[in-house]
Short mmCIF file of C-alpha atoms in Angstrom, two decimals:
data_model
loop_
_atom_site.label_atom_id
_atom_site.label_comp_id
_atom_site.label_asym_id
_atom_site.label_seq_id
_atom_site.Cartn_x
_atom_site.Cartn_y
_atom_site.Cartn_z
CA UNK A 1040 5.52 -7.62 26.38
CA UNK A 1041 7.51 -10.34 24.35
CA UNK A 1042 10.54 -9.19 22.24
CA UNK A 1043 11.94 -12.00 20.11
CA UNK A 1044 15.54 -11.15 18.96
CA UNK A 1045 16.60 -8.03 19.11
CA UNK A 1046 11.27 25.78 -1.36
CA UNK A 1047 9.69 22.44 -2.75
CA UNK A 1048 11.18 18.97 -2.55
CA UNK A 1049 11.08 16.82 -5.68
CA UNK A 1050 9.06 13.79 -5.33
CA UNK A 1051 10.85 10.35 -4.66
CA UNK A 1052 9.93 7.86 -7.51
CA UNK A 1053 7.26 5.83 -6.24
CA UNK A 1054 7.54 2.71 -8.08
CA UNK A 1055 8.11 0.52 -4.90
CA UNK A 1056 5.24 2.01 -3.25
CA UNK A 1057 2.54 0.32 -5.58
CA UNK A 1058 -0.24 -2.16 -5.21
CA UNK A 1059 1.79 -5.01 -6.32
CA UNK A 1060 4.23 -4.49 -3.68
CA UNK A 1061 1.48 -4.04 -0.96
CA UNK A 1062 0.06 -7.34 -2.01
CA UNK A 1063 3.47 -9.17 -1.92
CA UNK A 1064 4.31 -8.06 1.57
CA UNK A 1065 0.83 -9.34 2.59
CA UNK A 1066 1.81 -12.76 2.08
CA UNK A 1067 5.03 -12.39 3.97
CA UNK A 1068 5.22 -13.46 7.75
CA UNK A 1069 4.38 -11.01 10.49
CA UNK A 1070 7.34 -9.45 12.08
CA UNK A 1071 5.33 -7.09 14.48
CA UNK A 1072 2.01 -8.15 16.17
CA UNK A 1073 0.23 -5.59 18.30
CA UNK A 1074 -2.76 -7.27 20.28
CA UNK A 1075 -4.96 -5.35 22.51
CA UNK A 1076 -2.37 -2.92 23.71
CA UNK A 1077 -3.24 -0.31 26.46
CA UNK A 1078 -0.76 2.21 27.95
CA UNK A 1079 -1.87 4.07 31.03
CA UNK A 1080 0.13 6.79 32.85
CA UNK A 1081 -0.48 7.78 36.17
CA UNK A 1082 -0.56 11.67 36.48
CA UNK A 1083 -0.18 13.35 39.94
CA UNK A 1084 -3.27 15.47 40.93
CA UNK A 1085 -1.02 18.29 41.94
CA UNK A 1086 2.41 19.43 41.23
CA UNK A 1087 5.17 18.55 43.73
CA UNK A 1088 8.28 20.55 43.67
CA UNK A 1089 10.59 18.52 45.70
CA UNK A 1090 11.07 15.05 47.34
CA UNK A 1091 10.17 16.46 50.78
CA UNK A 1092 6.65 17.66 49.59
CA UNK A 1093 6.18 14.24 47.78
CA UNK A 1094 6.98 12.35 51.05
CA UNK A 1095 4.91 14.64 53.33
CA UNK A 1096 1.94 14.08 50.89
CA UNK A 1097 2.53 10.35 50.94
CA UNK A 1098 2.67 10.39 54.58
CA UNK A 1099 -0.61 12.41 55.02
CA UNK A 1100 -2.18 10.19 52.32
CA UNK A 1101 -2.76 13.24 50.22
CA UNK A 1102 -0.77 12.03 47.36
CA UNK A 1103 -3.53 11.21 44.48
CA UNK A 1104 -2.99 10.22 40.76
CA UNK A 1105 -5.49 9.97 37.95
CA UNK A 1106 -5.00 7.65 35.05
CA UNK A 1107 -4.21 8.96 31.60
CA UNK A 1108 -5.06 6.35 28.69
CA UNK A 1109 -2.40 7.16 26.14
CA UNK A 1110 -3.34 4.03 23.96
CA UNK A 1111 -6.41 1.81 24.30
CA UNK A 1112 -7.11 -1.54 22.47
CA UNK A 1113 -4.73 -1.12 19.55
CA UNK A 1114 -4.39 -4.16 17.27
CA UNK A 1115 -2.43 -4.49 14.10
CA UNK A 1116 0.27 -6.59 12.41
CA UNK A 1117 3.18 -5.54 10.32
CA UNK A 1118 4.75 -7.82 7.58
CA UNK A 1119 8.27 -8.45 6.56
CA UNK A 1120 9.39 -5.95 3.90
CA UNK A 1121 6.40 -3.56 4.50
CA UNK A 1122 6.38 -0.06 4.95
CA UNK A 1123 3.86 0.63 7.50
CA UNK A 1124 2.81 4.37 8.70
CA UNK A 1125 1.09 5.61 12.03
CA UNK A 1126 -0.86 8.76 11.47
CA UNK A 1127 -2.90 11.10 13.82
CA UNK A 1128 -3.12 14.32 15.42
CA UNK A 1129 -0.50 15.56 18.19
CA UNK A 1130 -0.85 13.77 21.37
CA UNK A 1131 -2.75 10.75 19.80
CA UNK A 1132 -0.18 8.27 21.04
CA UNK A 1133 1.88 7.59 17.76
CA UNK A 1134 5.09 7.95 19.40
CA UNK A 1135 4.16 6.02 22.59
CA UNK A 1136 3.28 3.21 20.36
CA UNK A 1137 6.54 3.20 18.39
CA UNK A 1138 8.25 3.27 22.10
CA UNK A 1139 6.42 0.27 22.98
CA UNK A 1140 7.46 -1.55 19.92
CA UNK A 1141 11.26 -0.63 20.33
CA UNK A 1142 10.95 -1.75 23.94
CA UNK A 1143 11.41 1.56 25.33
CA UNK A 1144 8.06 1.44 27.15
CA UNK A 1145 6.01 -1.50 28.58
CA UNK A 1146 2.33 -1.60 27.56
CA UNK A 1147 0.00 -1.71 30.68
CA UNK A 1148 -1.97 -4.48 29.07
CA UNK A 1149 -1.97 -6.66 25.80
CA UNK A 1150 0.92 -7.95 24.18
CA UNK A 1151 3.48 -7.00 21.43
CA UNK A 1152 5.58 -9.49 19.55
CA UNK A 1153 8.60 -8.32 17.63
CA UNK A 1154 10.77 -10.55 15.48
CA UNK A 1155 14.24 -9.50 14.48
CA UNK A 1156 16.74 -6.64 15.22
CA UNK A 1157 15.31 -2.95 15.53
CA UNK A 1158 17.17 0.23 14.42
CA UNK A 1159 15.08 3.00 16.30
CA UNK A 1160 15.26 6.63 15.14
CA UNK A 1161 12.62 7.58 17.80
CA UNK A 1162 14.02 10.54 19.72
CA UNK A 1163 16.49 12.98 18.21
CA UNK A 1164 19.70 12.72 20.20
CA UNK A 1165 18.78 9.43 21.93
CA UNK A 1166 22.00 7.32 22.32
CA UNK A 1167 24.28 10.24 22.04
CA UNK A 1168 26.55 11.87 24.41
CA UNK A 1169 26.54 15.66 23.46
CA UNK A 1170 29.83 16.31 25.17
CA UNK A 1171 31.55 13.64 22.71
CA UNK A 1172 32.63 14.57 19.22
CA UNK A 1173 30.64 13.15 16.28
CA UNK A 1174 33.18 10.61 15.74
CA UNK A 1175 33.01 9.25 19.24
CA UNK A 1176 29.17 9.10 18.99
CA UNK A 1177 29.39 7.05 15.87
CA UNK A 1178 30.96 4.38 17.88
CA UNK A 1179 28.85 4.90 20.84
CA UNK A 1180 25.43 4.94 19.06
CA UNK A 1181 26.59 1.92 16.80
CA UNK A 1182 27.58 -0.26 19.79
CA UNK A 1183 24.06 0.54 21.25
CA UNK A 1184 22.55 -0.77 17.98
CA UNK A 1185 24.76 -3.85 18.41
CA UNK A 1186 27.41 -2.93 16.00
CA UNK A 1187 30.89 -4.32 16.92
CA UNK A 1188 34.04 -1.98 16.59
CA UNK A 1189 35.22 -3.84 13.72
CA UNK A 1190 32.03 -3.04 11.88
CA UNK A 1191 32.09 0.55 12.55
CA UNK A 1192 35.71 0.63 11.29
CA UNK A 1193 34.83 -0.87 8.07
CA UNK A 1194 31.70 1.42 7.55
CA UNK A 1195 33.03 4.50 9.02
CA UNK A 1196 33.70 6.43 5.85
CA UNK A 1197 30.14 5.27 4.54
CA UNK A 1198 28.43 6.63 7.47
CA UNK A 1199 30.30 10.03 7.34
CA UNK A 1200 29.80 10.32 3.54
CA UNK A 1201 26.20 9.64 3.79
CA UNK A 1202 25.71 12.22 6.58
CA UNK A 1203 27.97 14.66 4.48
CA UNK A 1204 29.62 15.98 7.65
CA UNK A 1205 33.25 15.01 6.78
CA UNK A 1206 34.59 18.42 8.06
CA UNK A 1207 32.80 18.08 11.40
CA UNK A 1208 33.88 14.75 12.89
CA UNK A 1209 36.00 16.24 15.71
CA UNK A 1210 33.16 18.75 16.70
CA UNK A 1211 31.33 18.14 19.95
CA UNK A 1212 27.75 17.22 19.15
CA UNK A 1213 26.56 19.77 21.61
CA UNK A 1214 27.65 22.27 18.64
CA UNK A 1215 25.59 20.46 16.00
CA UNK A 1216 22.26 21.70 14.75
CA UNK A 1217 19.24 19.22 15.00
CA UNK A 1218 19.56 18.71 11.33
CA UNK A 1219 23.01 17.55 11.60
CA UNK A 1220 22.28 15.29 14.54
CA UNK A 1221 19.57 13.53 12.50
CA UNK A 1222 22.06 13.13 9.58
CA UNK A 1223 24.34 11.16 11.85
CA UNK A 1224 21.41 9.08 13.37
CA UNK A 1225 20.01 8.23 10.24
CA UNK A 1226 23.46 7.33 8.64
CA UNK A 1227 24.27 4.98 11.43
CA UNK A 1228 20.99 3.37 11.63
CA UNK A 1229 20.80 2.62 7.97
CA UNK A 1230 24.63 1.66 7.24
CA UNK A 1231 23.43 -1.92 7.11
CA UNK A 1232 19.98 -3.61 6.72
CA UNK A 1233 18.20 -3.76 9.99
CA UNK A 1234 15.37 -6.22 10.37
CA UNK A 1235 13.07 -3.21 11.21
CA UNK A 1236 13.65 0.45 11.02
CA UNK A 1237 11.62 2.78 13.03
CA UNK A 1238 11.60 6.36 12.09
CA UNK A 1239 9.75 9.10 14.08
CA UNK A 1240 9.58 12.45 12.59
CA UNK A 1241 13.35 12.31 12.15
CA UNK A 1242 13.25 13.18 8.49
CA UNK A 1243 11.40 16.23 9.12
CA UNK A 1244 14.25 18.23 10.95
CA UNK A 1245 16.88 17.89 8.06
CA UNK A 1246 16.82 20.00 4.85
CA UNK A 1247 14.71 18.93 1.93
CA UNK A 1248 17.76 17.63 0.00
CA UNK A 1249 18.76 15.42 2.86
CA UNK A 1250 15.06 14.44 3.14
CA UNK A 1251 15.11 13.05 -0.46
CA UNK A 1252 18.31 11.32 0.31
CA UNK A 1253 16.82 9.47 3.44
CA UNK A 1254 13.68 8.70 1.52
CA UNK A 1255 15.81 7.17 -1.42
CA UNK A 1256 17.58 5.09 1.12
CA UNK A 1257 14.44 3.76 2.68
CA UNK A 1258 13.29 2.95 -0.90
CA UNK A 1259 16.39 0.70 -1.11
CA UNK A 1260 15.89 -0.92 2.27
CA UNK A 1261 12.24 -1.67 1.29
CA UNK A 1262 13.08 -3.01 -2.01
CA UNK A 1263 15.30 -5.49 -0.55
CA UNK A 1264 12.23 -7.22 0.88
CA UNK A 1265 14.36 -7.72 3.94
CA UNK A 1266 13.69 -4.55 5.80
CA UNK A 1267 10.44 -3.52 7.39
CA UNK A 1268 9.84 0.14 7.99
CA UNK A 1269 7.71 1.72 10.69
CA UNK A 1270 7.17 5.46 10.10
CA UNK A 1271 5.32 8.11 12.18
CA UNK A 1272 5.23 11.55 10.37
CA UNK A 1273 2.77 14.54 10.20
CA UNK A 1274 3.55 15.00 6.55
CA UNK A 1275 0.71 13.04 4.83
CA UNK A 1276 2.51 13.37 1.67
CA UNK A 1277 5.58 11.59 3.09
CA UNK A 1278 3.40 8.76 4.40
CA UNK A 1279 1.68 8.34 0.91
CA UNK A 1280 4.89 8.24 -0.85
CA UNK A 1281 6.50 5.39 1.41
CA UNK A 1282 3.79 3.38 3.03
CA UNK A 1283 2.00 0.43 1.94
CA UNK A 1284 -0.51 0.50 4.88
CA UNK A 1285 -1.35 2.88 7.53
CA UNK A 1286 -2.81 2.82 11.00
CA UNK A 1287 -4.69 5.87 12.25
CA UNK A 1288 -4.54 6.48 15.86
CA UNK A 1289 -6.73 9.33 17.28
CA UNK A 1290 -6.81 10.44 21.01
CA UNK A 1291 -5.28 7.05 22.09
CA UNK A 1292 -7.90 4.94 20.05
CA UNK A 1293 -7.33 3.03 16.71
CA UNK A 1294 -9.55 4.66 14.14
CA UNK A 1295 -8.79 3.12 10.99
CA UNK A 1296 -6.49 0.50 9.42
CA UNK A 1297 -5.88 -0.21 5.81
CA UNK A 1298 -4.08 0.57 2.45
CA UNK A 1299 -2.26 3.76 2.68
CA UNK A 1300 -4.25 5.87 0.25
CA UNK A 1301 -7.62 4.98 1.96
CA UNK A 1302 -6.45 5.90 5.41
CA UNK A 1303 -4.61 9.01 4.31
CA UNK A 1304 -7.70 10.19 2.29
CA UNK A 1305 -9.80 9.67 5.34
CA UNK A 1306 -7.33 11.50 7.87
CA UNK A 1307 -7.12 14.29 5.41
CA UNK A 1308 -10.61 15.03 5.60
CA UNK A 1309 -10.18 15.43 9.55
CA UNK A 1310 -7.76 17.99 8.78
CA UNK A 1311 -10.18 20.38 6.69
#
């Protein structure tokens, strides 16, 4: 893998999710190129409850694994400034694909090229220490994203105000709800304009008002034409509102790639 650089919610206005924007970004250079990617996990044929059992089975040559193909032959490109979605049923490999792009996982075969800095919102709580306060975690998570302390100092109030958690900064994160953690994570990741923003179901844990706020912020990032958004969600309505193009991955295989509405319409027929 080659990485270069490092109730009912009101619908968000969709002026930027139109055909003109989709056509414009197609002329931009690719910032993510996924070529013939496979991901294979080896699953033990039997459950081993201790290291002792593991080494006994290993010594007796009784330790066997069966391959599980999480992804097979995945190919797509994402252009600068594009809002690109991944859809598919549970266990189809969407999150695995995002982790490969973010550099968390290494593909078993194929090549992934990423140009620019990545702000990943992949697993809720990743990059946080639940024993530390929210304030301490802002500096910790910011450092992991490559922000300098001076930058966090200058933007600390912006992060707190966006997350709307001013009264909870000195509370350990272990006492936060999942929605509150998502608020902090999204606020840190989007306090500046990353080259690539990766969002994996993070918005689904927040209340609908904060979801609207996040969608508006994503709208601002995409409108800047500087930020590429890669989104995974089980909410087809959210994908339809945000994305220019969509890749449908089903049971580890790429089933369809194309304009957002075409792919979403085909995917929804599977749901019926």
